[in-house]
């Protein structure tokens, strides 16, 4: 009996050790989704050599009164930052807090958001801007009112993306309801200013556009991307155009992200982040797991995005594995 107890102790000790080793083994890939919970419309960005994702909380509109954020040093391990912005810090927010766009400028962090899902110009809502000293917030409404509060050129004021060109000028692309507008931002990022021709809004809607605009400048070319199809259905997808100017014209090239019936449906409303390599790109997007049909059953995922030798974007292959670690070196 004595030897039997010793043997059992050794076996249990080895098992405990193995379990501890397994628990402490670093993840090899991010896996998809990259964090738990229903989240959509993810804005991926790099701040101070750290990756951040700001998504919409995917829930009924009346419950969408806050946003969480997630940070990572390697794209694989993510830390949750709850309620970086919420109703108590936006006096005019009623519901439908959507699709953040976040930039760092003027020693501050600016979070642009859509709110209230306005259906006409008599309702209070539209695109707002909140400011914080830290990427984890708390972000507080900077204006006490929307920055853009009217339906102009048929574009519902939602789904804004704020793009900084090489000359330092910021532009905002936004719009739902199959129309996309472009505006020029003031240096303080709290107002919009006229273009050189005196206009305040330029419609830049490409073929098949629905919502979710995104802009990337690479090797002197402007890659304009957007979502097509219905956000609540399986055919949601992402398409793109290439132009020589931030003003377009944006001639549709084709789809780069769409449903794969062996992986997921409803893949769309994306953003891109650059990894540590020279031309290393990742697409962060939401999709609907197989078997899920509820509109708000959306999860945030990440996969590699590649360009071909001619500068065109290759169709993205959705995976369950996600991506391998791509740590960014911290600035000293």
PDB file of C-alpha atoms in Angstrom, residues 147-148 169-171 182-202:
ATOM      1  CA  UNK A 147     -20.656  66.548 -35.879  1.00  0.00           C
ATOM      2  CA  UNK A 148     -22.775  65.521 -38.884  1.00  0.00           C
ATOM      3  CA  UNK A 169      -4.768  66.146 -44.077  1.00  0.00           C
ATOM      4  CA  UNK A 170      -7.623  64.124 -42.578  1.00  0.00           C
ATOM      5  CA  UNK A 171     -10.698  63.152 -44.578  1.00  0.00           C
ATOM      6  CA  UNK A 182     -16.455  62.501 -48.178  1.00  0.00           C
ATOM      7  CA  UNK A 183     -15.676  65.525 -45.988  1.00  0.00           C
ATOM      8  CA  UNK A 184     -12.508  67.409 -45.095  1.00  0.00           C
ATOM      9  CA  UNK A 185     -11.601  67.593 -41.416  1.00  0.00           C
ATOM     10  CA  UNK A 186     -10.342  70.692 -39.625  1.00  0.00           C
ATOM     11  CA  UNK A 187      -6.961  70.386 -37.854  1.00  0.00           C
ATOM     12  CA  UNK A 188      -8.691  70.035 -34.473  1.00  0.00           C
ATOM     13  CA  UNK A 189     -10.739  67.073 -35.824  1.00  0.00           C
ATOM     14  CA  UNK A 190     -13.830  68.590 -34.193  1.00  0.00           C
ATOM     15  CA  UNK A 191     -15.317  70.206 -37.283  1.00  0.00           C
ATOM     16  CA  UNK A 192     -15.377  69.930 -41.055  1.00  0.00           C
ATOM     17  CA  UNK A 193     -14.131  72.584 -43.464  1.00  0.00           C
ATOM     18  CA  UNK A 194     -14.824  73.328 -47.138  1.00  0.00           C
ATOM     19  CA  UNK A 195     -12.917  71.714 -49.968  1.00  0.00           C
ATOM     20  CA  UNK A 196     -10.999  73.993 -52.323  1.00  0.00           C
ATOM     21  CA  UNK A 197     -14.074  74.361 -54.529  1.00  0.00           C
ATOM     22  CA  UNK A 198     -16.123  75.598 -51.567  1.00  0.00           C
ATOM     23  CA  UNK A 199     -18.255  72.466 -51.175  1.00  0.00           C
ATOM     24  CA  UNK A 200     -18.618  70.752 -47.808  1.00  0.00           C
ATOM     25  CA  UNK A 201     -19.706  67.283 -48.944  1.00  0.00           C
ATOM     26  CA  UNK A 202     -18.578  65.261 -51.950  1.00  0.00           C
TER      27      UNK A 202
END
